[in-house]
Coordinates of C-alpha atoms and ligand atoms in Angstrom, one line a residue:
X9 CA -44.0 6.1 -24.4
X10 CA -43.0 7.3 -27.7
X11 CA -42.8 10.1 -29.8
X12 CA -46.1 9.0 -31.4
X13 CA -47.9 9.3 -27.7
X14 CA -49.8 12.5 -27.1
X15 CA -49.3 15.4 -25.1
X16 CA -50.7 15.4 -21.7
X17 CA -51.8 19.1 -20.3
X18 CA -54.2 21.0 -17.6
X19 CA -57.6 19.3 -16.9
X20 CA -56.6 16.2 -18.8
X21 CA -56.8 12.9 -16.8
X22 CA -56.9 8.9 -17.4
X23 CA -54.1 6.1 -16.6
X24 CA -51.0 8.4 -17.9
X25 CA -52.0 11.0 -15.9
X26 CA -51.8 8.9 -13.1
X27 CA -48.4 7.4 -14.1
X28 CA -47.0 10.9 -14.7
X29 CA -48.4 12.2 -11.1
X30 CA -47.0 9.2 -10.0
X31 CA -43.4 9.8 -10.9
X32 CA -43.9 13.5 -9.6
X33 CA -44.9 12.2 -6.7
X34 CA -41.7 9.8 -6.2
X35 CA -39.4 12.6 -6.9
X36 CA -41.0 14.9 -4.4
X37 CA -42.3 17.1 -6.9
X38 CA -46.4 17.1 -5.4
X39 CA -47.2 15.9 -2.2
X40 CA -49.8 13.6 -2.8
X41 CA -51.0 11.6 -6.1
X42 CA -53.4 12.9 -8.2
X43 CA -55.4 11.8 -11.6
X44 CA -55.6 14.9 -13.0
X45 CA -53.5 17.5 -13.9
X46 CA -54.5 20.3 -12.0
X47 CA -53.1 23.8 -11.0
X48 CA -50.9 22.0 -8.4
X49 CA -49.8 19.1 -10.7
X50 CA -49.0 21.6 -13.6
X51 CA -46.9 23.6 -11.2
X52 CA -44.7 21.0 -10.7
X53 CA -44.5 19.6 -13.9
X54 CA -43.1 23.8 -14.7
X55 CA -40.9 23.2 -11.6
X56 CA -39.2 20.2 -12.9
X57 CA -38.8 21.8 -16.5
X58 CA -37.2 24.7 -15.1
X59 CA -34.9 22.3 -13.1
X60 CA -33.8 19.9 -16.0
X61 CA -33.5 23.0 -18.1
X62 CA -35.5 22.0 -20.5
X63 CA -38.6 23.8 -22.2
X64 CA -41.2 25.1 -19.7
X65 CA -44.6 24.7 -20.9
X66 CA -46.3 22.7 -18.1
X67 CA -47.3 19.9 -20.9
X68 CA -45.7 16.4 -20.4
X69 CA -44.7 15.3 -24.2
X70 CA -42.1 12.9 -24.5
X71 CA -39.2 14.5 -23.4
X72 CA -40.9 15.3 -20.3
X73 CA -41.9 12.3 -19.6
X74 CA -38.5 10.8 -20.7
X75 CA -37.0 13.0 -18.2
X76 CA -38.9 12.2 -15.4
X77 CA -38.1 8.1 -15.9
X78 CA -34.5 9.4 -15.7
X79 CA -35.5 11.4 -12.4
X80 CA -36.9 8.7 -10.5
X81 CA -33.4 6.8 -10.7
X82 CA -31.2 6.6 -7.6
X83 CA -27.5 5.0 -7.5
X84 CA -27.9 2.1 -6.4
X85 CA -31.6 1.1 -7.9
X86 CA -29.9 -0.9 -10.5
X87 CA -27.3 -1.8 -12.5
X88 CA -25.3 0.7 -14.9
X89 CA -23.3 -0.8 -17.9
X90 CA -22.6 0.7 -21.4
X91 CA -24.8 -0.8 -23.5
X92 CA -24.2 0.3 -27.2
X93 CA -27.1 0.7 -29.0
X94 CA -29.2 1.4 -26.1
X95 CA -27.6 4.0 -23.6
X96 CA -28.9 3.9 -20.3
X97 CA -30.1 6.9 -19.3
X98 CA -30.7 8.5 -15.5
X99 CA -30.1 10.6 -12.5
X100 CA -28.0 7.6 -11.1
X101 CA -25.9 7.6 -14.1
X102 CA -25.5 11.7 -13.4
X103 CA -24.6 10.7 -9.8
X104 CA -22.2 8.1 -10.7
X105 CA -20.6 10.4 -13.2
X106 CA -20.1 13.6 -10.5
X107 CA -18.7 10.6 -8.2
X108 CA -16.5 9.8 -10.6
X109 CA -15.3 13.2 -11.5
X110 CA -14.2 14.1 -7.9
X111 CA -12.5 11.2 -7.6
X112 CA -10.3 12.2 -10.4
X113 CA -11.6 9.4 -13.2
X114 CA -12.1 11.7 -16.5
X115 CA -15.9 10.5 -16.9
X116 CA -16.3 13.3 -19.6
X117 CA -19.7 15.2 -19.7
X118 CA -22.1 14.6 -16.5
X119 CA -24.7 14.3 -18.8
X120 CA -26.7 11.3 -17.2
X121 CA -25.7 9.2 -20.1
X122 CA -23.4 6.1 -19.5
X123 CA -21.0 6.4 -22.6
X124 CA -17.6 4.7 -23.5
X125 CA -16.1 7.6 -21.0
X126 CA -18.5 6.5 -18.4
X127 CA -17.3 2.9 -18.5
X128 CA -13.2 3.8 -18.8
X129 CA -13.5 5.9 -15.6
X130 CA -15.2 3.1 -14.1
X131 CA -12.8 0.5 -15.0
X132 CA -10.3 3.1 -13.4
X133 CA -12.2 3.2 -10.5
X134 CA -12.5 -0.6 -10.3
X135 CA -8.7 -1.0 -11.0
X136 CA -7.4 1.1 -8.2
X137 CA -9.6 -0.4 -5.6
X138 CA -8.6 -4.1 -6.7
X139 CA -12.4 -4.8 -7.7
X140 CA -13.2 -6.9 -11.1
X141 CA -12.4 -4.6 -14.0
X142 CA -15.8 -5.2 -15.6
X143 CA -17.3 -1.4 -16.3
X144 CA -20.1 -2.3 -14.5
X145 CA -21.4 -0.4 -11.9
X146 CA -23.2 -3.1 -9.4
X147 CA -23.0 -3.8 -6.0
X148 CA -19.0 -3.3 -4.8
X149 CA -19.3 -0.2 -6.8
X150 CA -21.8 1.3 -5.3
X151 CA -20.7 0.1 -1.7
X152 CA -17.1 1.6 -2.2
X153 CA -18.8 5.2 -3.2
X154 CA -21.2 4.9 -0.2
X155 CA -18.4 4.6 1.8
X156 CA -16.5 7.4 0.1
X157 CA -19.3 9.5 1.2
X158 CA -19.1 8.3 4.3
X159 CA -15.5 9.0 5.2
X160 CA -14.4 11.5 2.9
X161 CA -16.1 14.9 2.8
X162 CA -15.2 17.2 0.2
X163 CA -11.6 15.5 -0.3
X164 CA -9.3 15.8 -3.4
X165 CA -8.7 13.3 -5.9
X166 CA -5.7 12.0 -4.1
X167 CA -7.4 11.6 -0.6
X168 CA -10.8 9.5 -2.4
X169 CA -8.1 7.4 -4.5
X170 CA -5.8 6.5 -1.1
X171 CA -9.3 5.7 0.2
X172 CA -10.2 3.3 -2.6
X173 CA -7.2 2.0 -2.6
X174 CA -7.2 1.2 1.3
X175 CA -11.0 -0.5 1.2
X176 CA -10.1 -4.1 -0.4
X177 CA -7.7 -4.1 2.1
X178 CA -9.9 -4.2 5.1
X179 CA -10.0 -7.8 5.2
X180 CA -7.9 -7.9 8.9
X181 CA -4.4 -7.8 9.8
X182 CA -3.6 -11.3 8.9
X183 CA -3.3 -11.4 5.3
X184 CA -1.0 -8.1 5.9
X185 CA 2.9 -7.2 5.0
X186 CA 3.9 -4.9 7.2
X187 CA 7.2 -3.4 7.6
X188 CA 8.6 -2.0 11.0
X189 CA 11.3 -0.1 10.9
X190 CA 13.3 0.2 14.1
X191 CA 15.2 3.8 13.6
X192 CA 19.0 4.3 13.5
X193 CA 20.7 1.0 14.1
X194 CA 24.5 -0.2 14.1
X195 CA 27.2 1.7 14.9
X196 CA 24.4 4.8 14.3
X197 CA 22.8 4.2 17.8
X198 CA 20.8 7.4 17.4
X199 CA 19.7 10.2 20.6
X200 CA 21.1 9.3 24.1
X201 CA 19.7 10.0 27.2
X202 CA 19.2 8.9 30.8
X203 CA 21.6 5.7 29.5
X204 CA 19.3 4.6 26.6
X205 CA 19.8 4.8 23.3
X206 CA 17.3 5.5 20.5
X207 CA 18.6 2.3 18.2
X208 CA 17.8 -0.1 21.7
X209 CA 14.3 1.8 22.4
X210 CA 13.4 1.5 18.7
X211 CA 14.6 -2.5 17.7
X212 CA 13.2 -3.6 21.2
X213 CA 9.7 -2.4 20.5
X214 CA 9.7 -3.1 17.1
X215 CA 10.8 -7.4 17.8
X216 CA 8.0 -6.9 20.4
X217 CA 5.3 -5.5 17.5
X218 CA 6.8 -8.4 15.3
X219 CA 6.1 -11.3 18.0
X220 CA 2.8 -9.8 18.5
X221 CA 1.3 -9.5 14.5
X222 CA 3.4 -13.1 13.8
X223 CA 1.0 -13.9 16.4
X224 CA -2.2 -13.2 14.1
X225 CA -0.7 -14.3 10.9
X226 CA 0.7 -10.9 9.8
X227 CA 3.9 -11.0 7.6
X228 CA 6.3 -8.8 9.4
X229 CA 9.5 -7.5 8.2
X230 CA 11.9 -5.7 10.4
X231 CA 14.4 -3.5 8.1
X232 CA 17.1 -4.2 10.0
X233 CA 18.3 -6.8 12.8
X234 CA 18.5 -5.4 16.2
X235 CA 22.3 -6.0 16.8
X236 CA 23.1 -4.9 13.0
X237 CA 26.4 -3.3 12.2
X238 CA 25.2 -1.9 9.4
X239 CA 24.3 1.5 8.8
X240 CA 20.8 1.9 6.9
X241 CA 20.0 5.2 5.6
X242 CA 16.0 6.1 5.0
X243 CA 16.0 5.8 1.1
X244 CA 17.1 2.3 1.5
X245 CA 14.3 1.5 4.1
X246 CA 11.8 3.2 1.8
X247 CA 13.3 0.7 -1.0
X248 CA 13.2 -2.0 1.4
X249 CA 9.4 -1.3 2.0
X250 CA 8.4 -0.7 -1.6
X251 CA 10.0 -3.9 -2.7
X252 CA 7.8 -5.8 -0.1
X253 CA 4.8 -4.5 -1.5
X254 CA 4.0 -3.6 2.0
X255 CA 0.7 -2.7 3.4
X256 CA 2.3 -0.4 6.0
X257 CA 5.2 1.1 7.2
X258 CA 5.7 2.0 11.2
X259 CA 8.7 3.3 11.6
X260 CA 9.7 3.6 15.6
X261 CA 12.0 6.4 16.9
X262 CA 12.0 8.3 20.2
X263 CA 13.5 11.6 20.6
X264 CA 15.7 13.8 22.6
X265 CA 16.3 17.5 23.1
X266 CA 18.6 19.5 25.4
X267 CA 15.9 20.8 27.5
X268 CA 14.7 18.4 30.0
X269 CA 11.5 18.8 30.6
X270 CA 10.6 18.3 26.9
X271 CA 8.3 15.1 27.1
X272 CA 5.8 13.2 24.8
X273 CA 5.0 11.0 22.0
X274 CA 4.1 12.1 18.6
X275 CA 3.4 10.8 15.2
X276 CA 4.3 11.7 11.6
X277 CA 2.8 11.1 8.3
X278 CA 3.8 12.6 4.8
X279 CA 2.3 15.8 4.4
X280 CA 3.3 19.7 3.3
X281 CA 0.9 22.1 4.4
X282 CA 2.3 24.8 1.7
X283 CA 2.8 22.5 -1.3
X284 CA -1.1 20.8 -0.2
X285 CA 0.4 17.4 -0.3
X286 CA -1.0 14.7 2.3
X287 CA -1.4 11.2 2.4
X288 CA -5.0 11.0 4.2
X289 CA -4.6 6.8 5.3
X290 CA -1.2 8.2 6.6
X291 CA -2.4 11.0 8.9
X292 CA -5.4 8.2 9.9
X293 CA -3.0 5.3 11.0
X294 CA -0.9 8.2 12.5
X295 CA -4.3 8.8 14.4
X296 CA -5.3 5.5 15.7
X297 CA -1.3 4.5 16.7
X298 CA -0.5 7.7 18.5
X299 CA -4.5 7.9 20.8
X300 CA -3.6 4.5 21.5
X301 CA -0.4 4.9 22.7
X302 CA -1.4 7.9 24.6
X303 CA -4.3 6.8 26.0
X304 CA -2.7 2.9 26.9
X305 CA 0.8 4.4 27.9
X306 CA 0.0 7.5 29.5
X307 CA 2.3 9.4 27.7
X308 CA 2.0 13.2 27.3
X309 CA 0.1 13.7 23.9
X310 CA 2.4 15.6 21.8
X311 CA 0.0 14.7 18.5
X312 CA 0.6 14.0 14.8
X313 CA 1.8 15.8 12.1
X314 CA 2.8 16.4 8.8
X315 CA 6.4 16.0 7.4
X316 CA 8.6 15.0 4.1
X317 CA 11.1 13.4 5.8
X318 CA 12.7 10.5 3.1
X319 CA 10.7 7.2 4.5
X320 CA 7.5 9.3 4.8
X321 CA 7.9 10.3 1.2
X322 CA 9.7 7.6 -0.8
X323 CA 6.9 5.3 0.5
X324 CA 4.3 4.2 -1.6
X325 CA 2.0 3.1 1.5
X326 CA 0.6 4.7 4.2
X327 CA 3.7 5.5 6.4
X328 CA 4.3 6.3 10.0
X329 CA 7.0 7.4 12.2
X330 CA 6.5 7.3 16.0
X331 CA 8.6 9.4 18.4
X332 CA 7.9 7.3 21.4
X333 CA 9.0 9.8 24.0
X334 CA 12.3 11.9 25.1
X335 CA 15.0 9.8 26.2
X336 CA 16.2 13.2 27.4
X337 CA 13.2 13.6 30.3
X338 CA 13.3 11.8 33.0
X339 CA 10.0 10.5 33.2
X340 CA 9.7 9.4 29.6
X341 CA 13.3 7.7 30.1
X342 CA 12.2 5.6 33.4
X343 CA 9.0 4.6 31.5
X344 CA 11.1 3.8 28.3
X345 CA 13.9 1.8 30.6
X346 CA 11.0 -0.4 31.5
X347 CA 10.4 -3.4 29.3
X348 CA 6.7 -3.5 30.6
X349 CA 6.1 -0.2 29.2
X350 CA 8.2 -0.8 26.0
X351 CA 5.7 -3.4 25.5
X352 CA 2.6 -1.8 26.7
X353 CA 3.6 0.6 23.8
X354 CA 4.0 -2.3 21.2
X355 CA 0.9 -3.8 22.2
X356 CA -0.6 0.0 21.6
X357 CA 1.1 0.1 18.1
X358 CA 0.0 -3.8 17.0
X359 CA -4.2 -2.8 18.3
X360 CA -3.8 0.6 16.1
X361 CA -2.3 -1.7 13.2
X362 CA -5.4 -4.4 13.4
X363 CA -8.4 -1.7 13.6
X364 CA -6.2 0.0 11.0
X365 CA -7.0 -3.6 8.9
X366 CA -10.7 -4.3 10.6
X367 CA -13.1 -5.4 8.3
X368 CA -16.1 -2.6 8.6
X369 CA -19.2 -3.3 9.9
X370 CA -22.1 -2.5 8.1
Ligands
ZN14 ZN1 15.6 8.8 15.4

């Protein structure tokens, strides 16, 4: 329709009145179709004036009518490019454009009008989820903001963009780098207790998680031997990780305290409540490692939380640091002596690493 078309009001009828009832009628705007533009019909054509914000005279002329061909436009109903010359126009291209925005891509206006600004937060978005930069908003596109909606509900920036960035790399474990990180180590052999110490709890579990990923195909890096003599501070096993472009770092510790009948696992990921800082893939490996381990091990559930501690915040993956139990208590020392249970609890970590990897269903 063009400018040249005429206006459509009350009482008129014919084949555009049908096509403009129609397009009510798909965006929920009547209930049923019509041929005619009655009372009811005119209502709603007012309604969806008043709701576009543009003049409300219950005739459809040609902005009208352009507006509701924009209206009937879902993301996902086609394909959205910038195409000079010929901007496409719609409600999906409003959609994209708020999507875009709360993931922190500077889309400019949301003005349902895919512009140059449109396309370069796009590419963005492409970029940091390791999808074909091409500015055009097809099929991955619109399956990595479905899942955004899915998982992420009224997140910040940061948490969307870890979760973009973590969705190419659900393709399974096997494809993976991951770096363990057995604590302390040399002639640092960490907390005593109940003749264990941390450095043998930690590098023992850790070979075990290496022999078990190997076992899939997973590149596994330990950052450091388990009879080292060296002493290697956190900085240098953040370095260590970020130079191997790792997927993920576990780093494995277990704890002591003077009272004995402290007892429990519990996982870390970077976070600070009071500054807002959090890395979301972080706190949802720490999730899946430390319900495994609980629920496998039978270890009291002493839960995950948030800390700034140097590995957990000179990463630049998703990081977590297990505390697999108190050397100091006697229980968690007689499970910890035992090399069933030390592997029970690697087998715990390796399952929380693969689902961590699984491809999704859908
Ligand atoms: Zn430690």
């Amino acid at each position: 329709m063009t400018d040249k078309k005429p206006l459509f009001r009350k009482g008129d009828q014919g084949p555009a009145v049908v096509e403009i009832c129609d397009r009510l009628l798909r965006i929920g705007a009547i209930k049923k179709a019509s041929n005619v533009i009655d009372e009811t019909v005119e209502a709603a054509i007012k309604e969806f004036q008043q709701s576009r914000g543009i003049t409300v005279d219950g005739i459809v002329g040609p902005e009208t009518f352009r507006r509701l061909e924009e209206a009937r436009w879902s993301l996902g109903d086609r394909i959205l490019s910038h195409t000079p010359g010929h901007l496409i126009h719609g409600d999906d291209v409003s959609v994209l454009q708020r999507k875009l925005s709360d993931f922190g891509f500077d889309a400019g206006r949301i003005d349902g009008i895919f512009g140059k600004d449109t396309e370069n937060a796009l590419k963005e978005l492409q970029k940091s989820t390791g999808i074909p930069v091409d500015g055009v908003c097809g099929p991955t596109v619109f399956k990595a903001i479905e899942r955004l909606n899915r998982v992420v509900v009224g997140g910040t920036p940061e948490q969307y963009r870890e979760e973009l960035h973590h969705l190419p790399r659900k393709t399974g474990v096997s494809d993976k780098v991951i770096v363990i990180d057995p604590g302390h180590g040399g002639e640092d052999q960490g907390l005593l207790g109940h003749a264990l110490t941390e450095s043998f709890v930690a590098a023992d579990i850790s070979q075990k998680v290496e022999g078990k990923l190997a076992a899939l195909g997973t590149t596994v890096l330990l950052t450091r031997l388990a009879k080292t003599t060296q002493i290697i501070d956190e900085q240098q096993r953040a370095v260590f990780a970020n130079n191997s472009f790792a997927d993920l770092v576990v780093s494995i510790h277990a704890d002591a305290i003077k009272s004995a009948t402290g007892n429990g696992c519990a996982s870390y990921y970077f976070g600070n409540e009071a500054l807002g800082q959090k890395s979301s893939m972080g706190q949802r490996f720490a999730n899946l490692v430390q319900s495994e381990i609980v629920h496998t091990v039978g270890l009291k559930d002493c839960r995950t939380h948030a800390k700034t501690w140097d590995l957990l915040r000179m990463t630049r993956m998703p990081a977590v640091r297990i505390e697999v139990g108190y050397l100091s208590n006697q229980h968690d020392a007689v499970q910890l002596a035992n090399a069933n249970v030390r592997d029970l609890i690697a087998t715990s970590i390796a399952e929380a690493i693969i689902s961590f990897f699984e491809p999704e269903k859908n």
